[in-house]
Short mmCIF file of C-alpha atoms in Angstrom, two decimals:
data_model
loop_
_atom_site.label_atom_id
_atom_site.label_comp_id
_atom_site.label_asym_id
_atom_site.label_seq_id
_atom_site.Cartn_x
_atom_site.Cartn_y
_atom_site.Cartn_z
CA MET F 6 0.03 0.00 -0.03
CA PHE F 7 2.80 2.43 0.88
CA ILE F 8 4.47 1.85 -2.51
CA ARG F 9 1.30 2.79 -4.34
CA ARG F 10 0.84 5.87 -2.17
CA PHE F 11 4.47 6.89 -2.71
CA ILE F 12 4.32 6.47 -6.50
CA GLN F 13 1.10 8.48 -6.67
CA LEU F 14 2.64 11.16 -4.45
CA GLN F 15 5.62 11.56 -6.77
CA ILE F 16 3.45 11.72 -9.91
CA GLY F 17 1.27 14.31 -8.28
CA LEU F 18 4.24 16.45 -7.26
CA LEU F 19 5.88 16.19 -10.66
CA LEU F 20 2.64 17.19 -12.43
CA TYR F 21 2.19 20.06 -9.98
CA GLY F 22 5.61 21.40 -10.93
CA ALA F 23 4.75 21.00 -14.61
CA SER F 24 1.51 22.89 -14.08
CA LEU F 25 3.45 25.73 -12.50
CA ALA F 26 5.75 25.90 -15.57
CA LEU F 27 2.76 26.00 -17.94
CA MET F 28 1.31 28.93 -16.01
CA VAL F 29 4.56 30.80 -16.17
CA ARG F 30 4.84 30.26 -19.92
CA ALA F 31 1.22 31.40 -20.39
CA ASP F 32 2.22 34.67 -18.73
CA LEU F 33 -1.39 35.56 -17.83
CA GLY F 34 -1.05 35.48 -14.09
CA LEU F 35 0.01 32.98 -11.49
CA ASN F 36 -1.58 31.55 -8.32
CA PRO F 37 -0.90 33.55 -5.15
CA TRP F 38 2.06 31.55 -3.80
CA SER F 39 3.62 31.37 -7.27
CA VAL F 40 3.34 35.17 -7.63
CA PHE F 41 5.32 35.37 -4.39
CA HIS F 42 7.87 32.82 -5.61
CA GLN F 43 8.30 34.55 -8.96
CA GLY F 44 8.76 37.94 -7.22
CA LEU F 45 11.51 36.48 -4.99
CA SER F 46 13.08 34.85 -8.09
CA GLU F 47 13.18 38.30 -9.79
CA LEU F 48 14.65 39.85 -6.68
CA THR F 49 17.33 37.29 -6.00
CA GLY F 50 18.17 35.99 -9.48
CA LEU F 51 17.68 32.44 -8.38
CA SER F 52 15.59 30.11 -10.46
CA LEU F 53 11.85 29.92 -9.80
CA GLY F 54 12.02 26.25 -8.90
CA LEU F 55 14.87 26.76 -6.42
CA ILE F 56 12.86 29.54 -4.73
CA VAL F 57 9.80 27.25 -4.51
CA ASN F 58 11.93 24.62 -2.75
CA LEU F 59 13.66 27.17 -0.44
CA VAL F 60 10.37 28.80 0.56
CA GLY F 61 8.91 25.37 1.27
CA ALA F 62 11.84 24.59 3.53
CA LEU F 63 11.49 27.90 5.37
CA VAL F 64 7.78 27.40 5.85
CA LEU F 65 8.57 24.04 7.48
CA LEU F 66 10.54 25.95 10.11
CA ILE F 67 7.37 27.87 10.94
CA TRP F 68 5.68 24.50 11.58
CA ILE F 69 7.78 24.12 14.76
CA PRO F 70 5.97 26.75 16.83
CA LEU F 71 2.65 25.72 15.18
CA ARG F 72 3.29 22.12 16.40
CA GLN F 73 2.75 20.66 12.98
CA LYS F 74 4.31 17.31 12.13
CA PRO F 75 5.64 16.72 8.60
CA GLY F 76 5.16 13.46 6.74
CA VAL F 77 7.05 11.76 3.91
CA GLY F 78 4.83 13.75 1.49
CA THR F 79 5.77 17.04 3.18
CA ILE F 80 9.49 16.49 2.64
CA CYS F 81 8.95 15.31 -0.92
CA ASN F 82 6.88 18.39 -1.63
CA VAL F 83 9.78 20.60 -0.61
CA LEU F 84 12.20 18.72 -2.83
CA VAL F 85 10.19 17.78 -5.98
CA ILE F 86 7.80 20.52 -7.01
CA GLY F 87 10.39 23.25 -7.56
CA THR F 88 12.82 20.87 -9.24
CA ALA F 89 10.08 19.65 -11.59
CA ALA F 90 9.09 23.24 -12.39
CA ASP F 91 12.68 24.16 -13.31
CA VAL F 92 13.01 21.07 -15.53
CA ALA F 93 9.69 21.83 -17.29
CA LEU F 94 10.60 25.46 -17.78
CA ALA F 95 13.91 24.38 -19.42
CA MET F 96 11.95 22.15 -21.77
CA LEU F 97 9.18 24.66 -22.61
CA PRO F 98 10.24 27.62 -24.75
CA PRO F 99 8.49 31.01 -24.29
CA ILE F 100 5.23 31.10 -26.28
CA THR F 101 3.42 33.87 -28.12
CA GLY F 102 -0.11 34.38 -29.32
CA LEU F 103 -3.04 34.82 -26.98
CA PRO F 104 -4.93 31.67 -28.05
CA LEU F 105 -1.96 29.45 -27.29
CA ARG F 106 -1.18 31.23 -24.01
CA ALA F 107 -4.84 30.89 -22.98
CA ALA F 108 -4.72 27.16 -23.76
CA PHE F 109 -1.57 26.78 -21.65
CA LEU F 110 -3.27 28.64 -18.83
CA ILE F 111 -6.42 26.52 -18.82
CA GLY F 112 -4.39 23.32 -19.15
CA ALA F 113 -2.18 24.42 -16.29
CA ILE F 114 -5.11 25.15 -13.97
CA VAL F 115 -6.78 21.82 -14.70
CA LEU F 116 -3.48 19.91 -14.34
CA ASN F 117 -2.82 21.70 -11.11
CA GLY F 118 -6.10 20.53 -9.72
CA ALA F 119 -5.51 16.99 -10.72
CA ALA F 120 -1.93 17.06 -9.38
CA THR F 121 -3.11 18.48 -6.02
CA GLY F 122 -5.77 15.76 -5.79
CA ALA F 123 -3.15 13.12 -6.48
CA TYR F 124 -0.56 14.22 -3.92
CA ILE F 125 -3.11 14.94 -1.20
CA GLY F 126 -5.02 11.73 -2.02
CA ALA F 127 -1.81 9.74 -1.43
CA GLY F 128 -2.25 10.56 2.29
CA LEU F 129 1.52 10.84 3.08
CA GLY F 130 1.44 14.30 4.63
CA PRO F 131 0.39 17.82 3.66
CA GLY F 132 2.51 20.28 1.69
CA PRO F 133 4.36 22.90 3.75
CA ARG F 134 1.93 25.68 2.73
CA ASP F 135 -1.07 23.47 3.50
CA GLY F 136 0.31 22.75 6.95
CA LEU F 137 0.80 26.47 7.51
CA THR F 138 -2.99 26.87 6.94
CA THR F 139 -3.99 24.13 9.34
CA GLY F 140 -1.49 25.28 11.92
CA GLY F 141 -2.87 28.79 11.62
CA VAL F 142 -6.33 27.44 12.19
CA ARG F 143 -5.18 25.68 15.35
CA LEU F 144 -3.36 28.74 16.62
CA THR F 145 -6.08 31.34 15.92
CA GLY F 146 -9.25 29.27 16.14
CA LEU F 147 -10.51 30.95 12.96
CA PRO F 148 -12.27 29.01 10.14
CA VAL F 149 -9.89 27.40 7.67
CA GLY F 150 -11.26 29.45 4.74
CA TRP F 151 -10.45 32.70 6.55
CA VAL F 152 -6.91 31.57 7.43
CA ARG F 153 -6.19 30.28 3.90
CA THR F 154 -7.55 33.40 2.28
CA ALA F 155 -5.57 35.72 4.64
CA LEU F 156 -2.30 33.84 3.87
CA GLU F 157 -2.90 33.90 0.17
CA VAL F 158 -3.74 37.60 0.16
CA ILE F 159 -0.56 38.35 2.07
CA VAL F 160 1.74 36.36 -0.22
CA LEU F 161 -0.06 37.68 -3.27
CA ALA F 162 0.46 41.30 -2.17
CA LEU F 163 4.14 40.63 -1.32
CA GLY F 164 4.70 38.83 -4.62
CA TRP F 165 3.09 41.73 -6.62
CA MET F 166 5.28 44.24 -4.87
CA LEU F 167 8.29 42.11 -5.77
CA GLY F 168 7.33 41.95 -9.43
CA GLY F 169 5.37 38.71 -9.65
CA THR F 170 2.84 38.29 -12.40
CA ILE F 171 -0.84 38.93 -11.54
CA GLY F 172 -3.52 38.67 -14.18
CA ILE F 173 -6.65 36.86 -15.34
CA GLY F 174 -4.88 33.58 -14.60
CA THR F 175 -4.69 34.56 -10.89
CA VAL F 176 -8.44 35.19 -10.81
CA LEU F 177 -9.28 32.02 -12.72
CA TYR F 178 -7.08 29.97 -10.42
CA ALA F 179 -8.68 31.39 -7.29
CA MET F 180 -12.16 30.68 -8.65
CA SER F 181 -11.55 27.18 -9.94
CA ASN F 182 -8.97 25.63 -7.57
CA GLY F 183 -11.49 24.60 -4.90
CA PRO F 184 -14.03 23.05 -7.29
CA LEU F 185 -11.28 21.27 -9.24
CA LEU F 186 -9.82 19.76 -6.10
CA GLN F 187 -13.29 18.66 -4.99
CA PHE F 188 -13.70 16.98 -8.37
CA PHE F 189 -10.27 15.28 -8.53
CA LEU F 190 -9.60 14.33 -4.92
CA PRO F 191 -12.21 11.53 -4.67
CA MET F 192 -10.62 10.00 -7.87
CA PHE F 193 -7.17 9.77 -6.26
CA GLU F 194 -7.87 9.38 -2.57
CA ILE F 195 -6.39 6.10 -1.28
CA ARG F 196 -8.35 4.82 1.65
CA ASP F 197 -6.98 2.23 4.12
CA PRO F 198 -8.86 -1.12 3.80
CA ALA F 199 -11.66 -1.49 6.29
CA PRO F 200 -10.78 -3.92 9.12
CA ALA F 201 -12.34 -7.31 8.72
CA SER F 202 -15.40 -7.89 10.80
CA PRO F 203 -14.99 -10.56 13.47
CA ALA F 204 -16.58 -13.88 12.65
CA PRO F 205 -19.87 -14.50 14.48
CA ALA F 206 -19.53 -16.78 17.52
#
């Protein structure tokens, strides 16, 4: 069972990185955390994927006072997504023409939803940013939607000030990410087998 979960986790993380690269090449706006990552990349000169991994590692440090416990999936998230994004960006040349960019954007958003469903459905631990949300809920007692929205507004604003790309893609991602995850997660969720019922006496 673990092998199946682990393989699904890796596929999900690789596809998530690829979806990020597609959104970058579409150049029509990124999701909030990616706006922040891109802004830091512009500021530091480091590759986008390396920034994704470094921010993930720094967020894990914030887990300590929030008393969050990482899983195998959490560590893999830090290592794989940014690396996959850099590899995909190296393979994908810049694109021109609004129809093709729009197609890249839509494909990226749908792929991102499927990839998120796959790596969460593997059940091997949340991503660093997901754990930041749940830890914030535990710390503040606020509803998860409020905490997640507050975090994403903060990183979006910081990323925009640093030069990250905000556009129609940012809006479309915000509107569709929840419904897409709700659609894909049941497809990929791996449930533990139910315990066998004891034989009647």
